[in-house]
Coordinates of C-alpha atoms and ligand atoms in Angstrom, one line a residue:
X1 CA 6.2 23.4 4.9
X2 CA 8.0 20.7 7.7
X3 CA 7.0 18.2 10.0
X4 CA 6.8 18.2 13.7
X5 CA 8.5 15.3 14.1
X6 CA 10.5 12.5 11.8
X7 CA 9.1 9.7 10.3
X8 CA 10.1 6.4 9.3
X9 CA 9.2 4.7 5.5
X10 CA 10.4 1.7 4.7
X11 CA 10.2 0.0 1.3
X12 CA 9.7 -3.9 0.9
X13 CA 9.9 -6.6 -1.3
X14 CA 11.6 -9.4 -3.1
X15 CA 14.5 -9.3 -5.2
X16 CA 13.7 -7.4 -8.2
X17 CA 10.6 -5.4 -7.1
X18 CA 11.7 -2.4 -7.6
X19 CA 12.9 -0.8 -4.3
X20 CA 15.8 0.6 -5.2
X21 CA 14.7 2.4 -7.8
X22 CA 11.1 3.7 -6.1
X23 CA 13.7 5.2 -3.0
X24 CA 14.5 7.6 -4.7
X25 CA 10.8 8.4 -6.5
X26 CA 9.9 8.7 -3.0
X27 CA 12.3 11.0 -1.8
X28 CA 11.4 13.5 -4.7
X29 CA 7.7 12.8 -3.4
X30 CA 8.9 14.0 0.2
X31 CA 11.3 16.7 -0.7
X32 CA 8.7 18.5 -2.8
X33 CA 6.3 18.5 0.4
X34 CA 9.7 20.4 1.9
X35 CA 10.5 17.3 4.2
X36 CA 14.2 16.8 5.2
X37 CA 15.0 13.0 4.0
X38 CA 17.6 10.6 4.9
X39 CA 17.8 7.7 2.5
X40 CA 19.3 4.5 3.6
X41 CA 19.0 1.0 3.5
X42 CA 19.6 -2.8 4.7
X43 CA 21.5 -4.4 5.6
X44 CA 24.3 -1.4 5.6
X45 CA 23.4 2.2 6.0
X46 CA 26.2 2.3 8.6
X47 CA 30.1 1.2 7.6
X48 CA 29.7 -1.4 10.3
X49 CA 26.6 -2.6 8.5
X50 CA 28.2 -2.2 5.0
X51 CA 30.8 -4.6 6.4
X52 CA 28.1 -7.1 7.7
X53 CA 25.9 -6.4 4.8
X54 CA 29.7 -7.7 2.3
X55 CA 29.4 -10.7 4.7
X56 CA 25.8 -11.8 3.8
X57 CA 25.7 -11.3 0.3
X58 CA 29.4 -12.9 -0.4
X59 CA 29.4 -16.3 -1.8
X60 CA 32.5 -17.1 0.1
X61 CA 29.8 -18.3 3.1
X62 CA 27.3 -20.3 1.2
X63 CA 25.7 -22.9 3.6
X64 CA 26.0 -19.7 6.3
X65 CA 23.7 -21.3 9.4
X66 CA 20.1 -19.6 9.6
X67 CA 20.7 -18.6 12.6
X68 CA 23.6 -16.7 11.9
X69 CA 22.3 -15.1 8.8
X70 CA 19.6 -13.6 11.5
X71 CA 21.7 -12.7 13.9
X72 CA 23.9 -10.6 11.6
X73 CA 21.0 -9.0 10.1
X74 CA 20.7 -7.8 13.4
X75 CA 24.0 -6.8 14.8
X76 CA 24.0 -4.5 11.1
X77 CA 20.3 -3.0 12.3
X78 CA 21.5 -2.3 15.7
X79 CA 24.2 -0.5 14.8
X80 CA 21.6 1.6 12.3
X81 CA 19.2 2.2 14.4
X82 CA 22.0 3.8 16.6
X83 CA 23.9 5.9 14.8
X84 CA 21.2 6.8 11.5
X85 CA 17.8 6.1 12.6
X86 CA 17.0 7.1 15.5
X87 CA 19.5 10.1 15.7
X88 CA 17.6 11.6 12.5
X89 CA 14.3 11.0 13.6
X90 CA 14.9 12.6 16.9
X91 CA 16.2 15.7 14.9
X92 CA 13.3 15.8 12.9
X93 CA 14.4 14.3 9.4
X94 CA 12.2 11.7 7.3
X95 CA 14.2 8.5 7.1
X96 CA 13.8 6.2 4.2
X97 CA 14.9 2.5 4.2
X98 CA 15.4 0.5 1.5
X99 CA 14.3 -3.0 3.8
X100 CA 14.0 -3.0 7.7
X101 CA 12.8 -5.7 10.1
X102 CA 10.1 -7.0 7.7
X103 CA 12.7 -8.1 5.4
X104 CA 14.1 -10.5 8.4
X105 CA 10.4 -11.7 8.8
X106 CA 9.8 -12.6 5.2
X107 CA 13.5 -13.7 4.4
X108 CA 15.0 -15.4 7.8
X109 CA 11.0 -15.9 9.3
X110 CA 9.6 -17.1 6.1
X111 CA 12.3 -18.0 3.4
X112 CA 14.4 -19.6 5.6
X113 CA 11.9 -21.2 7.9
X114 CA 13.1 -20.1 11.6
X115 CA 9.4 -18.2 12.0
X116 CA 7.6 -15.1 12.8
X117 CA 8.4 -16.0 16.5
X118 CA 11.7 -16.0 17.1
X119 CA 12.2 -13.0 15.1
X120 CA 9.6 -11.3 17.2
X121 CA 12.1 -12.0 20.0
X122 CA 14.9 -10.0 18.3
X123 CA 12.9 -7.2 17.0
X124 CA 11.6 -6.7 20.7
X125 CA 15.4 -6.6 22.1
X126 CA 17.1 -4.7 19.3
X127 CA 14.2 -1.7 18.8
X128 CA 11.1 -2.4 21.0
X129 CA 9.2 0.7 19.8
X130 CA 10.8 1.9 16.6
X131 CA 8.2 0.7 13.8
X132 CA 8.2 2.4 10.7
X133 CA 5.2 4.6 9.9
X134 CA 4.8 3.5 7.0
X135 CA 5.7 0.6 4.7
X136 CA 5.7 0.4 0.9
X137 CA 5.2 -3.4 -0.1
X138 CA 5.9 -3.5 -3.7
X139 CA 4.9 -6.6 -5.3
X140 CA 5.0 -9.1 -8.0
X141 CA 5.5 -12.4 -8.7
X142 CA 8.7 -14.3 -8.2
X143 CA 9.5 -15.1 -11.5
X144 CA 9.2 -11.5 -12.5
X145 CA 11.6 -10.4 -9.7
X146 CA 14.2 -13.0 -10.7
X147 CA 14.2 -12.3 -14.1
X148 CA 14.6 -8.7 -13.4
X149 CA 17.4 -8.7 -10.7
X150 CA 18.7 -10.7 -13.3
X151 CA 19.9 -8.5 -15.6
X152 CA 22.8 -7.8 -13.5
X153 CA 25.9 -10.3 -13.2
X154 CA 26.9 -11.5 -10.0
X155 CA 24.2 -12.6 -8.4
X156 CA 24.5 -12.5 -4.4
X157 CA 24.4 -15.1 -2.4
X158 CA 20.3 -14.5 -1.8
X159 CA 19.3 -14.4 -5.5
X160 CA 20.9 -17.5 -5.9
X161 CA 18.2 -19.3 -4.2
X162 CA 15.2 -21.2 -5.5
X163 CA 12.3 -20.6 -6.6
X164 CA 10.5 -21.7 -4.1
X165 CA 13.1 -19.8 -1.6
X166 CA 11.2 -16.7 -2.6
X167 CA 7.9 -17.8 -2.3
X168 CA 7.9 -18.8 0.4
X169 CA 9.1 -15.1 1.5
X170 CA 6.6 -13.5 -1.0
X171 CA 4.3 -15.3 1.2
X172 CA 5.6 -13.8 4.1
X173 CA 5.8 -10.6 3.2
X174 CA 1.9 -10.5 2.3
X175 CA 1.1 -12.2 5.4
X176 CA 2.7 -9.1 7.8
X177 CA 0.7 -6.8 5.3
X178 CA -2.8 -8.8 6.4
X179 CA -1.4 -8.5 9.7
X180 CA -1.0 -4.9 10.0
X181 CA -2.8 -3.0 7.2
X182 CA -2.7 0.5 8.9
X183 CA 0.9 0.5 8.7
X184 CA 1.3 -1.4 4.7
X185 CA 0.5 -0.4 1.6
X186 CA 0.8 -2.9 -0.7
X187 CA 1.6 -1.9 -4.7
X188 CA 1.3 -3.7 -7.4
X189 CA 4.7 -4.0 -9.6
X190 CA 4.2 -5.9 -12.0
X191 CA 3.3 -3.1 -14.2
X192 CA 5.3 -0.5 -16.2
X193 CA 7.9 1.9 -14.0
X194 CA 5.6 4.9 -14.4
X195 CA 2.4 3.0 -13.6
X196 CA 3.8 1.9 -10.0
X197 CA 5.3 5.2 -9.7
X198 CA 1.6 7.0 -10.5
X199 CA 0.4 4.1 -7.5
X200 CA 2.9 5.4 -5.0
X201 CA 2.1 9.2 -5.6
X202 CA -1.6 8.2 -5.2
X203 CA -1.0 5.8 -2.1
X204 CA 1.5 8.6 -1.3
X205 CA -0.8 11.7 -1.0
X206 CA -3.3 10.0 0.7
X207 CA -1.0 9.1 3.3
X208 CA 0.9 12.7 3.4
X209 CA -2.6 14.0 3.6
X210 CA -2.9 13.5 7.4
X211 CA 0.5 13.9 8.7
X212 CA 1.9 17.0 6.9
X213 CA 0.2 20.6 7.4
Ligands
LIG1 N1 17.8 -9.6 3.4 C1 17.8 -8.5 3.7 C2 17.6 -10.7 4.5 O1 17.5 -11.7 4.0 N2 17.0 -10.1 5.6 C3 16.9 -8.9 5.8 O2 16.2 -8.3 7.0 C4 17.3 -8.0 4.9 C5 17.2 -6.5 5.3 C6 20.4 -7.8 0.0 C7 19.6 -9.1 0.7 O3 19.4 -9.2 1.4 C8 18.4 -9.9 2.3 C9 17.1 -9.5 1.0 C10 18.3 -9.5 -0.2 O4 18.3 -10.6 -0.8 P1 19.2 -5.5 -1.2 O5 20.2 -5.7 -1.7 O6 18.4 -4.8 -0.9 O7 19.2 -6.5 -0.1 O8 18.1 -6.2 -2.3 P2 17.5 -7.0 -3.7 O9 16.0 -7.5 -3.5 O10 18.5 -7.5 -4.1 O11 17.6 -5.8 -4.4 P3 17.4 -5.8 -5.9 O12 18.2 -4.1 -6.3 O13 17.4 -6.8 -6.5 O14 15.7 -5.1 -6.1 P4 15.4 -3.8 -5.9 O15 15.7 -2.9 -5.1 O16 13.9 -4.4 -5.7 O17 14.7 -3.7 -8.0 P5 15.7 -2.2 -8.4 O18 15.1 -0.9 -8.2 O19 17.3 -2.6 -8.5 O20 14.9 -3.0 -9.8 C11 15.9 -3.7 -10.4 C12 16.0 -4.1 -12.0 O21 13.9 -3.6 -12.4 C13 14.4 -2.6 -12.8 C14 15.3 -2.1 -12.8 O22 15.4 -0.6 -13.5 C15 16.3 -2.5 -12.6 O23 16.8 -3.4 -13.5 N3 12.7 -2.3 -12.9 C16 11.7 -2.5 -13.4 N4 11.8 -2.9 -14.7 C17 10.5 -3.4 -15.2 N5 9.4 -2.4 -15.1 C18 9.4 -2.0 -13.2 N6 8.2 -1.6 -12.7 C19 10.4 -2.0 -13.0 N7 10.7 -1.5 -11.8 C20 12.3 -1.5 -11.9

């Protein structure tokens, strides 16, 4: 079974919600429908983007100006769109991306306090008509997410932020979901993994029913 055109699916949420874990689960669901899938991530997804990611996450750059951070996110994204996302979609592949521009609205717009308007200006410049077809927003309380993420060593520059930063990020994500209910599906991630994945499967099955023939 194949689709006529590529589709663009993103996973979003604060640290530790389970995006990376569930990207693979969603890939499996799509491949079971015969869909050819490209899995990628932001910041990153290209050699240049992965180098920008290192700059963004590295503690050597603690205190980076919020605008620098914002522009680096979009610089990596411009490369990612040109080299990976648009070519894959044009070839009829489906793209699953671990974070995209909603993360910039949430982290830089909400968390850093830049606001949605300036992020929207850059989004319009960098990718105009390109929007995810579906965004799976995994949501849970900030403390739970940070506890899960904190099981790893070497917290990066973002993971060292304080609780109120992540509360603003979570709040921004939930506002985005309210603004675009057609595109977003909010999945409660504060549950055992098998429950989260059962819900993801339900949501994906319903969404795919109208998109794959
Ligand atoms: N960023 C990114 C911006 O500020 N602006 C932007 O525009 C973009 C694109 C790096 C950082 O960049 C920032 C946001 C980030 O701070 P990242 O590496 O994608 O981005 O993000 P992280 O959130 O740091 O990735 P994490 O790995 O912390 O979170 P995930 O991917 O959501 O979580 P995952 O899957 O690694 O799971 C974390 C742990 O929880 C367990 C897993 O096994 C793992 O140990 N887990 C569960 N445990 C119990 N129950 C469940 N249901 C579980 N699901 C997963």
